[in-house]
Short mmCIF file of C-alpha atoms in Angstrom, two decimals:
data_model
loop_
_atom_site.label_atom_id
_atom_site.label_comp_id
_atom_site.label_asym_id
_atom_site.label_seq_id
_atom_site.Cartn_x
_atom_site.Cartn_y
_atom_site.Cartn_z
CA MET A 1 0.16 -0.18 0.34
CA LYS A 2 2.75 2.19 1.11
CA SER A 3 4.16 2.16 -2.77
CA ILE A 4 1.01 2.79 -4.58
CA LEU A 5 1.24 6.05 -2.29
CA ASN A 6 4.49 6.84 -2.95
CA LEU A 7 3.90 6.42 -6.62
CA ILE A 8 0.77 8.40 -6.74
CA ASN A 9 3.20 11.33 -5.18
CA VAL A 10 5.40 11.18 -8.07
CA PHE A 11 2.56 10.75 -10.62
CA PHE A 12 1.03 14.12 -9.41
CA PHE A 13 4.26 16.22 -8.43
CA THR A 14 5.93 15.43 -11.35
CA HIS A 15 3.34 15.71 -14.16
CA TYR A 16 0.70 18.45 -12.78
CA PHE A 17 1.36 20.73 -15.01
CA GLU A 18 2.60 19.08 -17.65
CA SER A 19 -0.62 16.69 -18.38
CA LYS A 20 -4.24 17.06 -18.13
CA SER A 21 -4.53 13.21 -18.43
CA ILE A 22 -2.12 12.24 -15.61
CA ARG A 23 -4.31 14.29 -13.47
CA ILE A 24 -7.53 12.97 -13.90
CA LEU A 25 -6.21 9.38 -13.33
CA THR A 26 -4.57 10.25 -9.95
CA THR A 27 -7.66 11.77 -8.37
CA SER A 28 -9.33 8.86 -9.94
CA LEU A 29 -6.73 6.59 -8.26
CA CYS A 30 -6.81 8.94 -5.24
CA PHE A 31 -11.23 8.57 -5.42
CA VAL A 32 -11.16 4.67 -5.26
CA LEU A 33 -8.55 4.38 -2.61
CA SER A 34 -10.32 6.85 -0.43
CA PHE A 35 -13.14 4.09 -0.54
CA GLN A 36 -11.08 0.88 -0.41
CA PHE A 37 -9.01 2.84 2.43
CA PRO A 38 -11.00 5.00 4.98
CA ASN A 39 -7.75 6.11 6.49
CA PHE A 40 -6.03 6.89 2.72
CA GLU A 41 -5.12 10.96 2.63
CA LEU A 42 -2.56 11.73 0.34
CA ASN A 43 0.22 13.56 1.27
CA THR A 44 0.60 16.87 -0.87
CA ASN A 45 3.94 17.47 1.20
CA PRO A 46 6.38 14.49 1.16
CA LYS A 47 8.53 16.53 3.52
CA GLU A 48 5.63 17.10 5.86
CA ASN A 49 6.30 15.40 8.76
CA LYS A 50 4.32 16.62 11.73
CA LEU A 51 0.55 16.08 12.42
CA LYS A 52 -0.95 19.40 13.80
CA ILE A 53 -4.30 18.72 16.00
CA LEU A 54 -5.37 21.78 17.84
CA PHE A 55 -8.39 21.70 20.90
CA GLY A 56 -9.91 23.79 22.80
CA SER A 57 -12.94 24.63 25.23
CA CYS A 58 -15.26 27.02 26.90
CA LEU A 59 -16.48 29.28 23.76
CA HIS A 60 -19.54 31.15 24.42
CA GLN A 61 -21.47 32.16 21.54
CA ASP A 62 -22.76 35.69 22.31
CA ARG A 63 -18.75 36.68 22.83
CA PRO A 64 -16.36 38.05 20.16
CA SER A 65 -14.04 35.03 19.59
CA PRO A 66 -11.69 36.09 17.46
CA ILE A 67 -9.58 33.60 18.75
CA LEU A 68 -11.20 31.15 16.07
CA GLU A 69 -9.42 32.83 13.26
CA THR A 70 -5.57 32.34 14.86
CA VAL A 71 -7.05 28.98 15.07
CA ALA A 72 -7.54 28.56 11.77
CA LYS A 73 -4.93 30.61 10.58
CA GLU A 74 -2.61 27.51 12.64
CA THR A 75 -4.22 25.38 9.36
CA PRO A 76 -4.69 22.44 11.81
CA ASP A 77 -5.32 19.11 10.42
CA TYR A 78 -8.01 18.09 13.19
CA PHE A 79 -9.03 20.47 15.30
CA PHE A 80 -10.92 19.25 19.14
CA LEU A 81 -13.42 20.90 20.31
CA LEU A 82 -13.28 19.47 25.02
CA GLY A 83 -16.85 20.91 25.57
CA ASP A 84 -18.69 23.87 26.51
CA ASN A 85 -18.91 24.82 22.95
CA ILE A 86 -22.07 26.98 23.26
CA TYR A 87 -23.42 28.59 26.69
CA PHE A 88 -27.41 28.16 27.54
CA ASP A 89 -28.16 26.51 30.92
CA THR A 90 -31.61 25.10 30.51
CA GLU A 91 -33.83 22.89 31.54
CA ASN A 92 -35.58 23.21 28.56
CA ALA A 93 -32.87 21.56 25.55
CA GLU A 94 -34.50 22.95 22.46
CA GLU A 95 -33.81 26.25 24.14
CA LYS A 96 -30.28 25.86 23.14
CA ARG A 97 -30.88 25.59 19.49
CA SER A 98 -30.68 29.22 19.31
CA ALA A 99 -26.76 28.78 20.67
CA TYR A 100 -25.94 26.39 18.17
CA VAL A 101 -27.23 28.83 15.76
CA LYS A 102 -25.15 31.33 16.33
CA LEU A 103 -22.75 29.37 16.51
CA ASP A 104 -23.35 27.61 12.92
CA GLU A 105 -22.98 31.27 11.79
CA ASN A 106 -19.69 32.41 13.25
CA PRO A 107 -18.11 33.19 9.83
CA PHE A 108 -14.64 32.11 12.03
CA TRP A 109 -16.17 28.84 13.05
CA LYS A 110 -17.13 28.53 9.67
CA ALA A 111 -13.65 28.94 8.36
CA LEU A 112 -12.21 26.36 10.64
CA THR A 113 -14.67 23.77 9.73
CA ASN A 114 -13.64 23.96 5.90
CA ILE A 115 -10.01 23.62 6.80
CA SER A 116 -10.08 21.20 9.58
CA LYS A 117 -11.39 18.03 10.61
CA ILE A 118 -13.71 18.25 13.26
CA ARG A 119 -13.70 16.10 16.55
CA SER A 120 -15.79 17.33 19.56
CA THR A 121 -17.55 16.34 22.58
CA TRP A 122 -19.47 18.14 25.25
CA ASP A 123 -19.75 19.58 28.89
CA ASP A 124 -22.29 21.10 31.46
CA HIS A 125 -23.12 24.54 29.69
CA ASP A 126 -23.94 22.15 26.18
CA PHE A 127 -25.69 19.38 27.65
CA GLY A 128 -28.07 20.87 30.08
CA ILE A 129 -27.05 23.18 33.16
CA ASN A 130 -24.03 24.00 35.02
CA ASP A 131 -22.16 21.43 36.56
CA SER A 132 -24.94 18.86 35.56
CA GLY A 133 -24.67 14.74 34.75
CA GLY A 134 -27.52 12.07 34.90
CA GLU A 135 -29.90 13.49 36.26
CA TYR A 136 -30.04 16.64 33.89
CA SER A 137 -33.81 15.64 32.97
CA ASP A 138 -33.46 16.89 29.38
CA LYS A 139 -30.62 14.97 28.05
CA VAL A 140 -32.20 12.82 25.17
CA LYS A 141 -33.13 15.71 23.29
CA SER A 142 -29.71 17.56 24.37
CA ARG A 143 -27.85 14.91 23.16
CA GLU A 144 -30.26 15.30 19.64
CA LEU A 145 -28.64 19.02 19.11
CA TYR A 146 -25.58 17.35 19.72
CA VAL A 147 -25.69 15.77 17.14
CA GLU A 148 -27.52 18.25 14.44
CA TYR A 149 -24.82 20.54 14.87
CA LEU A 150 -21.77 19.48 16.10
CA ALA A 151 -21.45 15.53 15.68
CA LYS A 152 -22.15 16.36 11.67
CA HIS A 153 -18.88 17.75 11.45
CA HIS A 154 -17.81 13.78 12.57
CA PRO A 155 -17.03 11.10 9.85
CA LYS A 156 -20.51 9.25 9.05
CA ASN A 157 -19.03 5.86 10.09
CA ILE A 158 -18.63 6.90 14.13
CA GLN A 159 -20.80 5.62 16.48
CA LEU A 160 -21.76 7.55 19.30
CA GLY A 161 -22.43 5.98 22.52
CA LYS A 162 -24.62 3.22 22.72
CA GLN A 163 -26.92 2.07 20.17
CA ASN A 164 -30.11 3.19 22.13
CA LYS A 165 -28.75 6.77 21.19
CA GLU A 166 -27.70 7.30 24.99
CA GLY A 167 -24.24 9.14 25.50
CA ILE A 168 -21.63 10.44 22.84
CA TYR A 169 -18.57 8.97 23.32
CA PHE A 170 -16.54 7.37 20.75
CA SER A 171 -13.40 6.38 19.50
CA GLU A 172 -11.27 6.70 16.28
CA GLY A 173 -8.01 5.44 14.65
CA ILE A 174 -5.48 6.75 12.17
CA VAL A 175 -2.49 5.67 10.60
CA TRP A 176 0.11 8.00 10.29
CA LYS A 177 3.08 7.44 8.98
CA GLY A 178 2.62 3.49 9.77
CA LYS A 179 1.87 4.50 13.47
CA SER A 180 -1.05 3.80 15.15
CA ILE A 181 -3.33 7.04 16.46
CA GLY A 182 -6.17 6.65 19.04
CA PHE A 183 -8.94 9.28 19.49
CA VAL A 184 -10.91 8.52 22.94
CA PHE A 185 -13.46 10.79 23.56
CA LEU A 186 -15.05 10.14 26.96
CA ASP A 187 -18.90 11.02 27.49
CA THR A 188 -18.34 12.48 31.44
CA ARG A 189 -22.00 13.80 31.81
CA PHE A 190 -24.79 11.45 30.41
CA PHE A 191 -24.13 8.80 32.69
CA ARG A 192 -22.61 11.00 35.49
CA SER A 193 -23.58 10.50 39.22
CA PRO A 194 -24.52 13.31 40.74
CA LEU A 195 -21.91 14.98 42.95
CA LYS A 196 -21.76 15.66 46.37
CA ARG A 197 -20.86 19.46 47.94
CA THR A 198 -19.10 20.72 50.77
CA ILE A 199 -20.92 22.04 53.64
CA ALA A 200 -18.64 24.76 53.51
CA SER A 201 -20.00 25.57 49.99
CA TYR A 202 -23.36 26.11 50.83
CA PHE A 203 -22.07 29.00 53.19
CA LEU A 204 -20.25 30.44 50.45
CA ARG A 205 -22.74 30.17 48.29
CA ARG A 206 -20.18 28.16 45.60
CA LYS A 207 -20.03 25.35 43.70
CA HIS A 208 -17.32 23.51 45.81
CA TYR A 209 -17.47 19.80 45.97
CA ARG A 210 -15.81 17.15 47.72
CA GLU A 211 -14.92 13.23 47.26
CA ASN A 212 -18.11 11.14 46.21
CA GLU A 213 -17.41 7.62 48.00
CA ASP A 214 -20.59 5.76 47.01
CA PRO A 215 -18.93 2.38 45.62
CA GLN A 216 -22.23 2.75 42.96
CA ALA A 217 -21.13 6.25 42.50
CA THR A 218 -19.94 6.69 38.20
CA ILE A 219 -18.62 9.00 35.83
CA LEU A 220 -19.44 6.92 33.08
CA GLY A 221 -21.34 4.72 33.42
CA GLU A 222 -21.05 0.69 33.45
CA ASP A 223 -21.75 0.34 29.64
CA GLN A 224 -19.25 3.19 28.97
CA TRP A 225 -16.25 1.56 31.14
CA VAL A 226 -16.93 -1.75 29.25
CA TRP A 227 -16.59 0.12 25.74
CA LEU A 228 -13.34 2.16 27.24
CA LYS A 229 -12.21 -1.68 28.07
CA ASP A 230 -12.60 -2.78 24.55
CA VAL A 231 -10.96 -0.17 23.15
CA LEU A 232 -7.93 0.11 25.14
CA GLU A 233 -7.25 -3.23 24.32
CA LYS A 234 -6.38 -1.85 20.95
CA LYS A 235 -2.71 -1.36 20.16
CA TYR A 236 -1.67 2.23 19.72
CA ASP A 237 1.68 4.13 19.51
CA LEU A 238 -0.07 7.17 21.17
CA LEU A 239 -4.02 7.87 22.56
CA LEU A 240 -5.13 11.04 22.94
CA LEU A 241 -7.86 10.94 26.03
CA VAL A 242 -10.37 13.76 25.60
CA SER A 243 -11.90 14.43 28.87
CA SER A 244 -14.19 17.29 29.17
CA ILE A 245 -13.12 17.65 33.07
CA GLN A 246 -10.33 17.38 34.51
CA VAL A 247 -8.31 13.47 35.38
CA LEU A 248 -5.03 14.40 37.07
CA ALA A 249 -5.42 17.74 39.17
CA THR A 250 -6.40 17.35 43.12
CA GLY A 251 -6.15 20.15 45.29
CA HIS A 252 -8.70 22.71 43.51
CA PRO A 253 -12.82 22.38 44.77
CA PHE A 254 -14.33 22.20 41.44
CA GLU A 255 -15.34 19.30 38.75
CA LYS A 256 -12.63 16.97 38.74
CA TRP A 257 -11.89 13.17 38.38
CA GLN A 258 -10.67 13.31 41.87
CA ASN A 259 -14.17 13.80 42.89
CA PHE A 260 -14.89 10.20 41.93
CA PRO A 261 -12.20 8.43 43.41
CA LYS A 262 -13.17 4.85 42.83
CA GLU A 263 -13.82 6.29 39.49
CA ARG A 264 -10.14 7.81 38.84
CA GLU A 265 -7.90 4.73 40.33
CA ARG A 266 -10.41 2.51 37.70
CA LEU A 267 -9.69 4.81 34.85
CA PHE A 268 -5.85 4.56 35.83
CA GLU A 269 -5.80 1.39 36.17
CA LEU A 270 -7.11 0.97 32.48
CA LEU A 271 -4.31 3.15 31.03
CA GLU A 272 -1.63 1.59 32.79
CA SER A 273 -2.47 -1.87 31.71
CA SER A 274 -3.69 -0.22 28.18
CA ASN A 275 -1.46 -1.07 24.62
CA ALA A 276 -0.81 2.68 24.74
CA LYS A 277 3.05 3.04 24.29
CA GLU A 278 1.82 6.86 25.08
CA VAL A 279 -0.70 8.61 26.78
CA LEU A 280 -2.05 12.37 26.33
CA ILE A 281 -4.75 13.71 28.09
CA LEU A 282 -6.69 16.40 26.56
CA SER A 283 -9.03 18.60 29.00
CA GLY A 284 -10.90 21.73 29.80
CA ASP A 285 -13.85 23.10 31.59
CA ARG A 286 -11.21 25.15 33.99
CA HIS A 287 -11.15 28.57 32.57
CA ILE A 288 -7.32 28.04 32.84
CA ALA A 289 -4.77 26.51 30.81
CA GLU A 290 -2.58 23.93 33.03
CA ILE A 291 -0.33 20.65 32.52
CA TYR A 292 0.21 17.66 34.54
CA GLN A 293 1.96 14.91 34.60
CA LEU A 294 1.49 11.95 36.80
CA GLN A 295 3.49 8.65 36.82
CA ILE A 296 1.87 4.92 36.93
CA GLY A 297 3.77 2.23 36.65
CA LYS A 298 5.91 2.23 33.50
CA LYS A 299 3.44 4.96 32.09
CA THR A 300 3.94 8.50 32.23
CA LEU A 301 -0.04 10.08 31.76
CA THR A 302 0.10 13.85 30.65
CA GLU A 303 -2.83 15.93 30.59
CA ILE A 304 -2.83 19.15 29.07
CA THR A 305 -5.74 21.61 29.98
CA SER A 306 -7.09 24.38 27.82
CA SER A 307 -9.97 26.23 28.56
CA SER A 308 -11.61 29.08 27.83
CA LEU A 309 -11.35 30.20 24.16
CA ASN A 310 -13.62 33.45 24.34
CA LEU A 311 -14.31 33.24 28.41
CA PRO A 312 -11.37 33.91 30.74
CA LEU A 313 -12.73 34.21 34.64
CA LYS A 314 -10.03 36.15 35.77
CA HIS A 315 -12.69 37.78 38.54
CA LEU A 316 -11.99 34.07 40.16
CA PRO A 317 -9.69 32.56 41.86
CA LEU A 318 -8.62 29.14 40.48
CA GLU A 319 -5.82 28.23 40.66
CA TYR A 320 -4.47 25.70 43.15
CA SER A 321 -1.52 23.89 43.78
CA SER A 322 -1.97 19.91 42.81
CA GLU A 323 1.54 17.57 43.83
CA PHE A 324 1.03 16.65 39.75
CA LYS A 325 0.62 20.24 38.25
CA ILE A 326 3.43 21.09 36.27
CA GLY A 327 4.74 25.35 36.46
CA LYS A 328 1.79 27.94 36.96
CA SER A 329 -1.08 28.22 35.05
CA PHE A 330 -2.68 30.67 32.20
CA ASP A 331 -5.71 32.80 32.98
CA LEU A 332 -6.61 34.66 29.72
CA GLU A 333 -7.87 33.25 26.37
CA ASN A 334 -5.66 30.28 25.07
CA PHE A 335 -6.16 27.11 22.65
CA GLY A 336 -4.00 23.94 22.30
CA ARG A 337 -1.53 22.55 20.01
CA VAL A 338 -0.28 18.62 20.09
CA THR A 339 2.44 18.16 16.92
CA LEU A 340 3.04 14.64 16.56
CA THR A 341 6.56 13.74 15.07
CA GLU A 342 7.84 10.68 13.32
CA SER A 343 10.13 8.50 15.67
CA ASP A 344 12.12 5.35 15.25
CA GLU A 345 11.15 4.67 18.54
CA GLY A 346 7.36 5.43 18.36
CA VAL A 347 5.71 8.88 18.30
CA GLY A 348 7.06 12.52 19.44
CA PHE A 349 4.70 14.82 20.47
CA VAL A 350 4.91 18.29 21.67
CA ALA A 351 1.79 19.31 23.59
CA GLU A 352 1.55 23.66 24.08
CA ILE A 353 -0.85 26.09 24.76
CA LEU A 354 -0.89 29.60 22.87
CA ASP A 355 -2.53 33.03 23.64
CA GLN A 356 -5.21 34.54 21.67
CA ASN A 357 -2.02 36.11 19.38
CA ALA A 358 -0.64 32.17 19.08
CA ASN A 359 1.98 32.58 21.20
CA VAL A 360 3.59 29.54 23.39
CA VAL A 361 2.88 30.31 27.04
CA LEU A 362 2.79 26.40 28.25
CA SER A 363 4.25 23.35 26.71
CA VAL A 364 5.24 19.76 27.57
CA SER A 365 6.64 17.20 25.31
CA ASN A 366 8.31 13.33 25.31
CA PRO A 367 11.41 12.12 25.09
CA LYS A 368 10.34 10.81 21.45
CA ALA A 369 9.90 14.41 20.17
CA GLU A 370 11.82 17.02 17.76
CA LYS A 371 12.91 19.90 18.71
CA ARG A 372 10.82 22.67 17.03
CA GLU A 373 12.41 24.78 14.41
#
């Protein structure tokens, strides 16, 4: 197969300006191969040895969003929305439609969808109401709207959630430079058990949470756990795990996996025993950007949080100490960038946080990463 792709590139670049018949032949062959091999992509720049994935969260449809233009100028191969893709808290999910329409009509968003492959999950404000989970009464309708306005950008062969149309979790595998890359998008809302508030939060009138030690309490729900176990048995050179809420963070009183310690430990056990050589976690939600690392067994879990695209909350104290955090937080508008590089030993990655002017403000990489020029 690799030789066929190389042959196509030779014909394309050698004869493009000389022969119309060659152009037609090459285009036809690419068309046929795209059906025979779903992951087939013509490499129109043989010298390009990097795959660029951008991501972000917390995008308010009623606020200016020039950062999306900055994202589009990066010409990413993929753009991941990590949740809170619109803001419309309501018990009647149909009312969210107007917010989705505004997103659809955003010229910067339109431009981005035309140049990049879009993948997404949701968080509380696009799913239901603030900090909501499985108890949200209109979640079925909310899912219908998500499918109509955001999942339309996904490949048609991707199944969202359960076959009975519950949840929006999904996975996707691609082959890049002969390496296996996995995208796993979790649904941390549809099945999640209620949060437990701290006693002090009632006096402070803030949504602060404590650990839920109930053995039946869940984030993913049992069906999603079974699905995730099957997905993680596949072999990946690099696994990108997308969670709308932070996985490795401790210390702060807001939403995070640590609020359900048994679920968090279950996730760590699955990741440690998985067939993924490298694991990079992408998260949002927090209205700040941060980087975390945790060693579990022989694997290093790296998490990079990007939030928010256009809704910073500078008036709130959002940065807290955590034993796994690397460096400081960044509290202005931001987006994330993961650059994958080819390596004889696997896949190198550089994960970065950029401000709205595309300046790098936070960065982490694995040992296989190629130094940026």
